[in-house]
Amino acid sequence: MKNVPELFGSLVFNDTVMKARLPRDIYKALQKTMLQGTHLELDIANAVANAMKDWAIEKGATHFTHWFQPMTGITAEKHDSFIEKEGNCRAIMVFSGKSLVRGEPDASSFPSGGLRSTFEARGYTVWDITSYAFVKNGTLYIPTAFCSYSGEALDEKTPLLRSMEAINKQALRVLKLFGNHDVKRVVPDVGPEQEYFLIDKEIFLKRPDLRYTGRTLFGSRPPKGQELDDHYFGSIRPRVSAFMAELDEELWKLGIYIKTKHSEVAPSQHELAQIYTTTSTATDHNQLTMELMKSIADKHGLACLLHEKPFAGVNGSGKHNNWSVATDAGVNLLDAGKTEDLLFLLFLVAVVKAVDEYQDLLRISAASAANDHRLGANEAPPAIVSMFLGDDLTGILDAFEAGVGYEGLEKSQMEIGVKALPHFTKDTTDRNRTSPFAFTGNKFEFRMLGSAFSIAESNIVLNTAVAESLRQFADLLEKSDNFKSDLAELIKSTYSTHKRIIYNGNNYSDEWVEEAARRGLSNLKTTVDALPQLISQKNIDLFARHHVLNESEIHSRCEIHMESYCKTLCIEALTMADMVKKSIIPACIAYQREIAALLEMKKGLEEYDSSLEAHLLQNISQLSACLLEKLTALENTLPEANDAKHYRDKVCAAMQELREVIDRLETLIAEKHWPFPTYADMLFSVI
């Protein structure tokens, strides 16, 4: 059995390693920079770099890389060796403070949304001191921020760090009003849950649509799907269990707090979750997790699918972003049991206000062509953003608003009907799985994110929007002559103004859609509906006020996301057309030729009935003609497709019509002629 505590973080240049390897004065100076944001002097950087290099070499590293998160949704890295030339025939291993602190990658091929001209290729990666370096595959990885030559953010990490500073600044103002002068820092924490599919690698390689787009562009419904609810929390199959065991071990080595793993709702679907940690670190860790899931799956002869909807007709994959905010003393400000009552309620209504006023930004943070297939189905929240607080917490706020006492829901013993089972107290609120933004005891769970998403953008929005609520609260309360009275009135008025966003019922119901419209909540059904809201003046003002993103950076992000949407759908359409022309049409022709030959043979044999062959040939022939018609229609939409609305309304519709024909043909063409693995092959391939 592995010694997990000893294994954990063994490949990370963490605080324990730094304390042991750095001179005391160097360590204290580095800690001051990490915790207080003070300037890092070059002599300190040189000392840290040398110690980091020696440690990494002991761990088998020969190279280093500045690891960053451009606006592609994945990570990027360029590797340099530690080797330097000494004399004519010697090599020495060198790593300077300058190389640690700053890199100069070519930024010309990363999305910039117009922030830089084509000829302005230089970009900078800057060491993120708040996130620990680590060793992976013989390379020292240094987490960094990524910016353009003129200083604009070209990545996810930079605005995330800015948003963390924004909420820290405003939360400290509020805490000081409550007499909490010892608190030096307030940090948002995140614990993401990650859903994914595992299928056989050989089968995966036989599906060009999975290879190029991450999802199946066609496929008829298998005889069995998830109807029996027999996969959810089911026993984990041996191949999957071996994959999960190796994944756990590799993630633990990298200091990632992977806690939970289980089978999910759909066949071949699974989930893992990590314990809370600082938001920037959790973002790095989730990116690493997704990367290792794919590489380790490959070693086990599996393919890991992170697309939000790889298979139609079964559950898609999401990512739940569990968010809370805590002091440097470890006090969770959203934990009613550990936080002063009025302080808890103030932070609670700050979140309610933030979600109501910036519901469009939260929706945008979960918007993509892939996630459009998932949001609104009975596997995920609808596109309407709302909050679930539960009956008990909602009752407390209602009573506070009305100025009356609240006795609370009586906690009762859970009666199961078996005397031998231990008694336990029943929770006063249930966990609403249909809500996009649910309070779950001491945190909020944002459930709209897609499985392939970086968690950075949703947390940028949450941190900044809540910082804005706290800023407004502090501005009012700092001027108060009667703090306690004004505080109570502020909580009451904020809840009264923004309680429309709270809904504790079934978010999947048609009644909620109608009710949300009556409340004036937005319903941005697709990415094309949502993205333009990013550049509204309200949202530009929010990010600019807290120095998270300036107007140019916001416009660039809108352009990048819209361009990604169009390119994604274009790739899907071209892949679908290619598969039809090169494989499905030849299969139709081959099978029809075989049936026609049999019919011809039977012509001279009157005693044999040929109605089956004639009927089958007629159906396939008609569908083949329809296939050509729908294929031509799809290809005709592409030259005109120069904007996102065209892709959504025309290209997507043409792809769906073509898919319906293909799926019908799949049920008629003999298995030996059908050129691709079916849904049954893929979903039930891992045994």
XYZ file of C-alpha atoms in Angstrom:
687
model
C 0.000 0.000 0.000
C 1.283 3.460 -0.937
C 2.073 5.961 1.788
C -0.213 8.727 0.489
C 0.876 11.485 2.918
C 4.499 10.834 1.950
C 3.615 10.655 -1.753
C 1.488 13.804 -1.680
C 3.208 16.851 -3.153
C 6.483 14.967 -3.700
C 6.890 16.604 -7.131
C 6.012 20.122 -5.925
C 8.401 22.900 -4.905
C 6.057 23.774 -2.065
C 6.396 25.669 1.181
C 7.956 22.717 3.014
C 10.616 22.298 0.320
C 11.313 26.028 0.172
C 11.687 26.264 3.945
C 14.172 23.380 3.913
C 16.240 24.499 0.904
C 16.253 28.289 1.037
C 18.314 30.419 3.435
C 16.060 31.843 6.147
C 16.257 35.450 4.916
C 15.533 34.391 1.324
C 12.562 32.271 2.438
C 11.083 35.123 4.512
C 11.497 37.596 1.649
C 9.780 35.187 -0.766
C 6.917 34.609 1.693
C 6.436 38.355 2.030
C 6.146 38.643 -1.748
C 3.696 35.736 -1.926
C 1.447 36.966 0.887
C 1.702 40.736 0.575
C 2.568 41.267 -3.087
C 5.829 43.116 -2.383
C 8.485 43.505 -5.096
C 10.830 40.537 -5.590
C 14.462 41.621 -5.832
C 16.740 39.943 -8.394
C 19.123 38.529 -5.775
C 16.165 36.794 -4.103
C 15.000 35.445 -7.477
C 18.507 34.131 -8.230
C 18.680 32.269 -4.934
C 15.216 30.757 -5.414
C 15.990 29.775 -9.014
C 19.201 27.984 -8.040
C 17.492 26.034 -5.248
C 14.549 25.223 -7.513
C 16.908 23.969 -10.234
C 18.868 21.721 -7.851
C 15.643 20.263 -6.446
C 14.167 19.704 -9.932
C 17.305 17.934 -11.175
C 17.099 15.603 -8.173
C 13.551 14.820 -9.324
C 14.823 13.915 -12.810
C 14.251 17.243 -14.588
C 16.516 18.354 -17.423
C 14.330 21.209 -18.738
C 12.137 24.028 -17.456
C 9.077 25.682 -18.934
C 6.928 28.705 -18.259
C 3.489 27.103 -18.085
C 0.614 29.441 -18.955
C -3.079 29.491 -19.862
C -3.801 31.394 -23.085
C -7.318 32.105 -24.344
C -7.582 28.655 -25.924
C -9.076 26.918 -22.892
C -5.985 24.727 -22.511
C -2.421 25.292 -21.319
C 0.747 26.132 -23.245
C 4.429 25.478 -22.665
C 7.844 25.918 -24.336
C 10.687 23.813 -22.922
C 14.298 24.958 -22.422
C 17.059 22.819 -20.951
C 19.150 23.893 -17.973
C 22.255 23.323 -20.113
C 24.683 26.186 -20.645
C 27.999 26.023 -22.495
C 31.209 26.185 -20.464
C 34.410 26.217 -22.479
C 34.615 24.184 -25.665
C 33.559 20.768 -24.421
C 31.668 21.120 -21.143
C 28.040 21.687 -20.248
C 26.802 22.979 -16.908
C 23.282 23.177 -15.497
C 22.238 26.782 -14.891
C 18.940 28.476 -14.026
C 18.935 32.201 -13.299
C 16.471 34.409 -11.471
C 15.806 36.237 -14.728
C 14.826 32.956 -16.426
C 12.579 32.106 -13.478
C 10.778 35.440 -13.325
C 10.223 36.204 -17.023
C 9.995 34.473 -20.375
C 9.465 35.827 -23.886
C 7.363 33.367 -25.926
C 6.171 34.151 -29.426
C 2.613 35.420 -28.915
C 1.688 35.705 -32.601
C -0.300 32.468 -32.863
C -2.305 32.752 -29.653
C -5.783 34.341 -29.671
C -5.571 38.055 -28.966
C -8.909 39.411 -30.195
C -7.217 42.383 -31.848
C -5.094 43.388 -28.838
C -1.926 43.125 -30.921
C -1.037 43.472 -34.575
C 0.304 40.508 -36.542
C 3.836 41.917 -36.577
C 3.819 42.465 -32.782
C 4.716 38.882 -31.979
C 6.420 39.307 -28.616
C 4.621 38.339 -25.428
C 5.759 37.871 -21.849
C 5.239 35.109 -19.325
C 5.667 36.270 -15.720
C 6.173 33.927 -12.757
C 3.027 33.520 -10.652
C 4.680 33.386 -7.248
C 1.400 32.398 -5.586
C 1.312 29.038 -7.400
C 3.956 26.391 -6.689
C 6.315 25.063 -9.369
C 6.316 21.319 -9.980
C 8.107 18.595 -11.958
C 6.312 16.581 -14.638
C 7.803 14.318 -17.315
C 11.362 15.471 -16.725
C 10.541 19.190 -16.839
C 10.269 21.873 -14.166
C 6.922 23.632 -14.681
C 6.715 27.249 -13.541
C 3.124 28.615 -13.432
C 3.014 32.034 -15.098
C 0.772 34.839 -16.277
C 0.844 35.754 -19.985
C 0.595 39.284 -21.383
C 1.203 41.169 -24.612
C 4.160 43.440 -25.356
C 1.996 46.414 -24.351
C 0.845 44.797 -21.094
C -2.692 43.552 -21.855
C -3.733 40.170 -20.475
C -3.672 37.416 -23.094
C -4.552 34.634 -20.669
C -6.962 33.407 -18.006
C -4.560 33.615 -15.066
C -3.892 37.380 -15.103
C -7.522 38.560 -14.720
C -8.140 35.733 -12.237
C -5.350 37.006 -9.979
C -6.646 40.560 -10.392
C -10.174 39.451 -9.406
C -8.820 37.709 -6.307
C -7.112 40.926 -5.315
C -10.359 42.842 -5.912
C -12.447 40.674 -3.579
C -9.651 40.676 -1.006
C -9.517 44.475 -0.980
C -13.263 44.980 -0.572
C -13.782 42.111 1.894
C -11.073 43.531 4.180
C -12.906 46.867 4.221
C -16.077 45.119 5.379
C -14.308 42.967 7.981
C -12.638 46.002 9.541
C -16.095 47.504 10.098
C -16.903 44.429 12.206
C -13.708 44.890 14.221
C -11.728 42.154 12.465
C -8.482 44.113 12.240
C -6.238 41.054 12.526
C -7.344 39.630 9.190
C -4.669 40.393 6.592
C -6.106 38.602 3.592
C -9.389 37.201 2.281
C -9.133 34.467 -0.346
C -11.782 32.843 -2.542
C -11.532 29.051 -2.488
C -12.741 26.581 -5.111
C -13.270 22.827 -5.287
C -14.218 21.715 -8.824
C -16.038 18.489 -9.707
C -15.085 17.032 -13.097
C -17.255 14.742 -15.250
C -15.871 12.761 -18.203
C -16.354 9.714 -20.436
C -13.942 6.824 -20.969
C -14.191 4.694 -24.101
C -11.901 2.173 -25.765
C -9.026 3.915 -27.583
C -9.203 1.669 -30.678
C -12.890 2.472 -31.090
C -12.188 6.187 -30.541
C -9.622 6.199 -33.358
C -12.216 4.826 -35.775
C -14.472 7.881 -35.280
C -13.070 10.969 -37.083
C -15.781 13.112 -35.486
C -14.544 12.238 -31.995
C -10.931 12.840 -33.018
C -11.552 16.222 -34.655
C -14.467 17.658 -32.670
C -14.645 15.736 -29.396
C -18.236 14.626 -30.004
C -20.165 12.217 -32.206
C -21.871 14.107 -35.035
C -24.256 11.216 -35.654
C -25.187 7.859 -34.166
C -28.467 6.044 -33.702
C -29.803 5.338 -30.235
C -28.528 2.034 -28.806
C -30.957 -0.596 -27.468
C -29.860 0.319 -23.939
C -28.810 3.685 -22.622
C -29.151 5.027 -19.088
C -32.834 4.098 -18.665
C -32.234 1.581 -15.885
C -30.172 4.033 -13.779
C -27.741 1.165 -13.235
C -24.492 2.998 -13.958
C -24.782 5.859 -11.445
C -22.568 4.989 -8.440
C -22.240 1.501 -9.913
C -19.229 -0.713 -9.372
C -16.161 0.619 -11.174
C -14.935 -1.658 -13.957
C -11.389 -3.088 -13.676
C -9.872 -1.079 -16.578
C -11.447 2.112 -15.284
C -10.373 1.338 -11.719
C -6.763 0.859 -12.867
C -6.918 4.183 -14.718
C -8.374 5.944 -11.670
C -5.738 4.473 -9.350
C -2.867 5.719 -11.509
C -4.557 9.094 -11.969
C -4.973 9.487 -8.204
C -1.321 8.686 -7.627
C 0.003 11.086 -10.263
C -2.277 13.895 -9.094
C -1.331 13.375 -5.455
C 2.353 13.626 -6.406
C 1.548 17.043 -7.873
C -0.141 18.165 -4.659
C -3.668 17.998 -6.059
C -6.283 17.129 -3.440
C -8.271 14.565 -5.408
C -10.891 13.193 -3.041
C -13.873 11.555 -4.771
C -14.352 9.248 -7.752
C -17.438 7.382 -8.951
C -19.453 6.183 -11.935
C -21.835 8.823 -13.303
C -25.315 8.593 -14.855
C -24.510 7.638 -18.446
C -22.770 4.422 -19.513
C -18.974 4.937 -19.536
C -19.327 8.274 -17.692
C -17.435 9.049 -14.474
C -16.631 11.897 -12.110
C -13.832 13.043 -9.822
C -13.681 15.918 -7.363
C -10.969 17.754 -5.470
C -10.912 19.396 -2.056
C -11.063 23.179 -1.846
C -7.972 25.264 -2.307
C -7.123 28.825 -3.321
C -8.894 29.713 -6.575
C -5.764 30.333 -8.661
C -4.218 27.084 -7.455
C -7.473 25.182 -8.004
C -7.556 26.519 -11.567
C -4.016 25.309 -12.223
C -4.835 21.954 -10.653
C -7.986 21.448 -12.715
C -6.073 22.177 -15.928
C -3.434 19.649 -14.884
C -6.122 17.135 -13.984
C -7.746 17.340 -17.413
C -4.365 16.977 -19.113
C -3.369 13.938 -17.041
C -6.781 12.321 -17.483
C -6.144 12.197 -21.220
C -2.523 11.017 -21.090
C -3.116 8.360 -18.436
C -6.242 7.098 -20.215
C -4.098 6.608 -23.317
C -1.673 4.420 -21.339
C -4.602 2.179 -20.379
C -5.891 1.824 -23.927
C -8.691 4.292 -23.242
C -9.760 7.675 -24.593
C -10.946 10.347 -22.147
C -13.727 12.528 -23.586
C -14.164 15.948 -21.986
C -16.683 17.341 -24.481
C -19.913 18.541 -22.893
C -22.089 16.327 -25.103
C -20.096 13.563 -26.797
C -23.193 11.373 -27.231
C -26.747 12.485 -28.011
C -29.512 10.937 -25.954
C -27.467 10.302 -22.806
C -26.187 12.500 -20.029
C -23.647 15.134 -20.980
C -20.677 16.188 -18.845
C -20.427 19.292 -16.711
C -18.113 20.778 -14.123
C -19.416 22.041 -10.785
C -17.547 25.043 -9.426
C -17.849 25.026 -5.603
C -16.970 28.542 -4.438
C -16.497 30.045 -0.992
C -14.476 32.839 0.568
C -12.281 32.600 3.679
C -9.915 34.648 5.818
C -6.203 33.936 6.198
C -7.103 32.376 9.572
C -9.183 29.763 7.752
C -12.616 31.145 8.689
C -15.140 30.457 5.914
C -17.261 33.614 5.684
C -20.109 31.613 4.124
C -20.279 29.158 7.026
C -23.100 30.314 9.301
C -21.817 28.120 12.110
C -18.385 29.767 12.194
C -19.155 33.360 11.217
C -20.887 36.108 13.191
C -24.594 36.078 12.245
C -24.865 39.556 10.699
C -21.496 39.211 8.984
C -22.640 35.915 7.452
C -25.911 37.473 6.294
C -24.079 40.465 4.812
C -21.752 38.233 2.771
C -24.715 36.064 1.810
C -26.744 38.977 0.421
C -23.587 40.298 -1.244
C -23.556 37.095 -3.295
C -27.315 37.296 -3.932
C -26.915 40.865 -5.194
C -23.895 39.948 -7.338
C -25.649 37.005 -9.013
C -28.801 39.033 -9.687
C -27.020 42.063 -11.134
C -24.500 40.058 -13.160
C -26.510 36.979 -14.119
C -25.584 37.658 -17.750
C -21.859 37.430 -16.937
C -22.300 34.110 -15.139
C -24.181 32.762 -18.157
C -21.397 34.017 -20.464
C -18.773 32.262 -18.342
C -20.482 28.950 -19.241
C -21.113 29.748 -22.910
C -19.654 27.711 -25.774
C -20.793 25.868 -28.866
C -20.271 22.596 -26.993
C -22.145 23.604 -23.837
C -25.118 24.802 -25.905
C -25.908 21.103 -26.455
C -26.145 20.540 -22.713
C -27.625 23.546 -20.903
C -31.363 23.273 -20.497
C -31.617 19.514 -20.768
C -32.606 17.432 -17.745
C -28.953 16.771 -17.012
C -27.934 20.374 -16.441
C -29.377 23.693 -15.308
C -31.350 25.757 -17.791
C -29.837 28.838 -19.393
C -31.712 30.942 -16.809
C -29.448 31.888 -13.907
C -31.094 31.608 -10.487
C -30.050 30.787 -6.921
C -31.120 28.048 -4.519
C -30.806 28.866 -0.817
C -33.053 26.169 0.644
C -36.153 26.652 2.751
C -34.312 27.244 6.028
C -31.968 29.988 4.807
C -34.696 31.592 2.693
C -36.947 31.550 5.774
C -34.272 33.345 7.807
C -33.949 36.089 5.182
C -37.726 36.404 4.807
C -38.095 36.791 8.562
C -35.245 39.324 8.673
C -36.912 41.293 5.875
C -40.249 41.273 7.725
C -38.642 42.189 11.039
C -39.939 39.110 12.830
C -38.245 36.265 14.630
C -37.452 32.976 12.925
C -37.696 29.771 14.887
C -36.246 27.626 12.127
C -37.252 24.312 10.677
C -37.358 21.666 13.369
C -34.628 19.086 12.936
C -36.082 15.612 13.085
C -34.625 12.152 13.407
C -34.461 10.260 10.129
C -36.752 7.241 10.351
C -35.899 4.456 7.913
C -37.904 1.666 9.471
C -34.998 -0.588 10.429
C -34.242 -0.614 14.156
C -30.687 -1.871 13.720
C -29.659 1.187 11.692
C -28.288 4.184 13.592
C -30.441 7.295 13.937
C -29.240 10.561 12.443
C -30.591 14.077 12.119
C -32.340 14.962 8.876
C -31.029 18.049 7.091
C -33.403 21.009 7.094
C -32.821 21.606 3.378
C -32.408 19.305 0.423
C -29.731 19.594 -2.251
C -31.359 21.051 -5.370
C -29.654 19.371 -8.324
C -31.593 21.477 -10.836
C -30.357 24.885 -9.686
C -27.541 26.626 -11.588
C -26.240 28.319 -8.426
C -27.019 26.470 -5.214
C -26.026 27.096 -1.596
C -24.880 23.774 -0.156
C -24.159 24.459 3.502
C -21.009 26.608 3.491
C -20.413 27.315 -0.195
C -22.117 28.030 -3.501
C -22.085 25.459 -6.281
C -22.157 26.940 -9.797
C -23.340 24.065 -11.990
C -23.529 25.553 -15.502
C -19.882 25.073 -16.490
C -19.075 22.546 -19.189
C -16.653 19.704 -18.507
C -13.915 21.002 -20.832
C -14.005 24.563 -19.451
C -11.268 26.270 -17.522
C -12.800 27.309 -14.206
C -10.996 30.653 -14.452
C -13.699 32.688 -16.208
C -16.577 31.812 -13.888
C -14.411 32.626 -10.874
C -13.264 35.896 -12.418
C -16.949 36.838 -12.675
C -17.852 35.629 -9.163
C -14.898 37.313 -7.489
C -15.398 40.622 -9.276
C -19.192 40.760 -8.943
C -19.067 39.972 -5.214
C -16.242 42.505 -4.804
C -18.569 45.114 -6.316
C -21.338 44.258 -3.830
C -18.876 44.507 -0.940
C -17.502 47.809 -2.281
C -20.964 49.334 -2.269
C -21.656 47.949 1.213
C -18.383 49.338 2.588
C -18.999 52.751 0.991
C -22.330 52.980 2.833
C -21.319 51.502 6.176
C -18.065 53.461 6.487
C -20.184 56.621 6.570
C -22.676 55.245 9.085
C -23.403 56.956 12.392
C -25.388 53.961 13.641
C -23.578 50.885 12.325
C -25.829 48.178 13.759
C -29.056 49.810 12.603
C -27.724 50.701 9.151
C -26.255 47.220 8.762
C -29.611 45.589 9.452
C -31.347 47.931 7.024
C -28.718 47.244 4.349
C -29.181 43.472 4.619
C -32.955 43.858 4.529
C -33.054 46.244 1.559
C -30.501 44.240 -0.450
C -32.502 41.046 0.008
C -35.773 42.810 -0.862
C -34.295 44.241 -4.062
C -32.614 41.083 -5.308
C -34.642 38.138 -3.977
C -36.179 37.642 -7.425
C -33.035 35.626 -8.274
C -33.824 33.058 -5.540
C -35.802 30.009 -6.611
C -35.956 26.802 -4.579
C -38.155 24.786 -6.942
C -37.629 22.627 -10.028
C -35.559 24.607 -12.532
C -36.302 22.037 -15.250
C -40.033 22.762 -15.283
C -41.845 24.798 -17.942
C -43.519 26.735 -15.129
C -40.136 28.081 -14.013
C -39.387 29.454 -17.486
C -42.648 31.402 -17.361
C -42.075 32.493 -13.766
C -38.511 33.645 -14.514
C -39.803 35.792 -17.367
C -42.331 37.391 -15.013
C -39.519 38.134 -12.574
C -37.483 39.806 -15.311
C -34.641 37.288 -15.273
C -32.633 36.865 -18.460
C -32.889 33.706 -20.564
C -29.857 33.708 -22.844
C -30.479 30.359 -24.507
C -27.372 30.120 -26.699
C -23.819 31.389 -26.817
C -24.821 33.762 -29.602
C -27.466 35.300 -27.321
C -25.115 35.548 -24.352
C -21.745 36.768 -25.652
C -22.791 40.259 -26.835
C -23.784 41.040 -23.240
C -20.117 40.861 -22.258
C -19.419 44.253 -23.827
C -22.421 46.039 -22.294
C -21.425 49.232 -20.515
C -22.537 47.806 -17.165
C -20.092 44.916 -17.469
C -17.237 47.015 -18.863
C -17.638 49.380 -15.907
C -17.578 46.478 -13.426
C -14.297 44.993 -14.630
C -12.632 48.368 -15.197
C -13.612 49.680 -11.745
C -11.848 46.784 -10.048
C -8.886 46.739 -12.490
C -9.649 43.167 -13.550
C -10.049 43.830 -17.295
C -9.936 47.081 -19.227
C -12.305 47.860 -22.080
C -9.887 46.651 -24.769
C -9.316 43.362 -22.961
C -13.074 42.812 -22.626
C -13.723 43.487 -26.312
C -10.872 41.130 -27.224
C -12.367 38.331 -25.136
C -15.757 38.782 -26.740
C -14.174 38.565 -30.196
C -12.087 35.509 -29.243
C -15.094 33.594 -27.898
C -17.303 34.458 -30.854
C -14.595 33.437 -33.302
C -14.078 30.177 -31.416
C -17.822 29.488 -31.629
C -17.846 29.927 -35.407
C -14.668 27.898 -35.942
C -15.953 25.056 -33.778
C -19.146 24.727 -35.787
C -17.289 25.074 -39.087
C -14.942 22.217 -38.137
C -17.932 20.097 -37.133
C -19.755 20.760 -40.409
C -16.676 20.016 -42.530
C -15.966 16.835 -40.545
C -19.536 15.648 -40.965
C -19.516 16.287 -44.719
C -16.167 14.519 -45.076
C -17.363 11.425 -43.201
C -20.518 11.255 -45.311
C -18.719 11.571 -48.629
C -15.773 9.289 -47.896
C -17.417 6.570 -45.809
C -21.200 6.651 -45.464
C -22.071 7.113 -49.142
C -19.720 4.253 -50.181
C -21.326 2.067 -47.490
C -24.807 2.832 -48.814
C -23.728 2.035 -52.361
C -22.017 -1.222 -51.357
C -25.001 -2.511 -49.412
C -27.465 -1.531 -52.132
C -25.275 -3.310 -54.695
C -25.351 -6.458 -52.541
C -29.148 -6.357 -52.160
C -29.684 -5.582 -55.838
C -27.528 -8.582 -56.810
C -29.627 -10.816 -54.570
C -32.839 -9.457 -56.095
C -31.495 -10.090 -59.580
C -30.614 -13.662 -58.637
C -34.126 -14.255 -57.271
C -35.837 -13.069 -60.456
C -35.523 -16.493 -62.013
C -36.538 -18.263 -58.826
C -40.254 -17.553 -58.556
C -40.716 -19.817 -55.529
C -38.591 -17.432 -53.397
C -40.194 -14.302 -51.946
C -38.071 -11.152 -52.451
C -40.324 -8.636 -50.718
C -37.832 -8.126 -47.853
C -34.982 -7.280 -50.211
C -37.174 -5.042 -52.348
C -38.512 -3.185 -49.305
C -35.039 -2.730 -47.816
C -33.544 -1.582 -51.113
C -36.375 0.886 -51.619
C -35.925 2.404 -48.153
C -32.155 2.681 -48.417
C -32.412 4.097 -51.927
C -34.840 6.797 -50.822
C -32.763 7.662 -47.753
C -29.612 7.765 -49.889
C -31.222 10.322 -52.162
C -32.259 12.301 -49.083
C -28.690 11.975 -47.767
C -27.345 13.656 -50.882
C -29.946 16.408 -50.628
C -29.145 17.168 -46.977
C -25.386 16.962 -47.575
C -25.667 19.460 -50.440
C -27.773 21.752 -48.248
C -25.156 21.666 -45.476
C -22.285 22.426 -47.842
C -24.268 25.284 -49.363
C -24.603 26.948 -45.942
C -20.865 27.114 -45.328
C -19.737 29.709 -47.936
C -22.345 32.114 -46.552
C -21.418 31.436 -42.941
C -19.657 34.644 -41.936
C -21.254 35.295 -38.558
C -22.248 33.446 -35.411
C -25.989 33.812 -35.945
C -25.678 32.168 -39.347
C -23.832 29.227 -37.818
C -26.428 28.860 -35.066
C -29.531 29.236 -37.254
C -28.439 27.781 -40.603
C -25.416 25.528 -40.205
C -26.589 23.830 -37.001
C -30.029 23.228 -38.501
C -28.521 21.734 -41.665
C -26.267 19.462 -39.591
C -29.232 18.244 -37.560
C -31.260 17.439 -40.670
C -28.327 15.518 -42.152
C -27.812 13.658 -38.888
C -31.411 12.451 -38.824
C -30.957 10.817 -42.239
C -27.622 9.236 -41.249
C -29.070 7.837 -38.037
C -31.935 6.215 -39.957
C -29.492 4.722 -42.452
C -27.399 3.290 -39.624
C -30.395 1.224 -38.494
C -30.780 -0.244 -42.019
C -27.224 -0.788 -43.291
C -25.690 -4.167 -42.441
C -23.121 -4.039 -39.662
C -20.324 -5.296 -41.925
C -20.911 -2.333 -44.264
C -21.406 0.427 -41.675
C -18.032 2.178 -41.532
C -18.026 3.510 -37.962
C -18.410 2.131 -34.425
C -21.960 2.597 -33.156
C -23.176 4.115 -29.889
C -23.524 0.598 -28.488
C -19.892 -0.118 -29.422
C -18.623 3.076 -27.809
C -20.745 3.316 -24.655
C -20.322 -0.316 -23.682
C -16.755 -0.883 -24.900
C -15.012 -0.698 -21.520
C -15.691 -3.889 -19.604
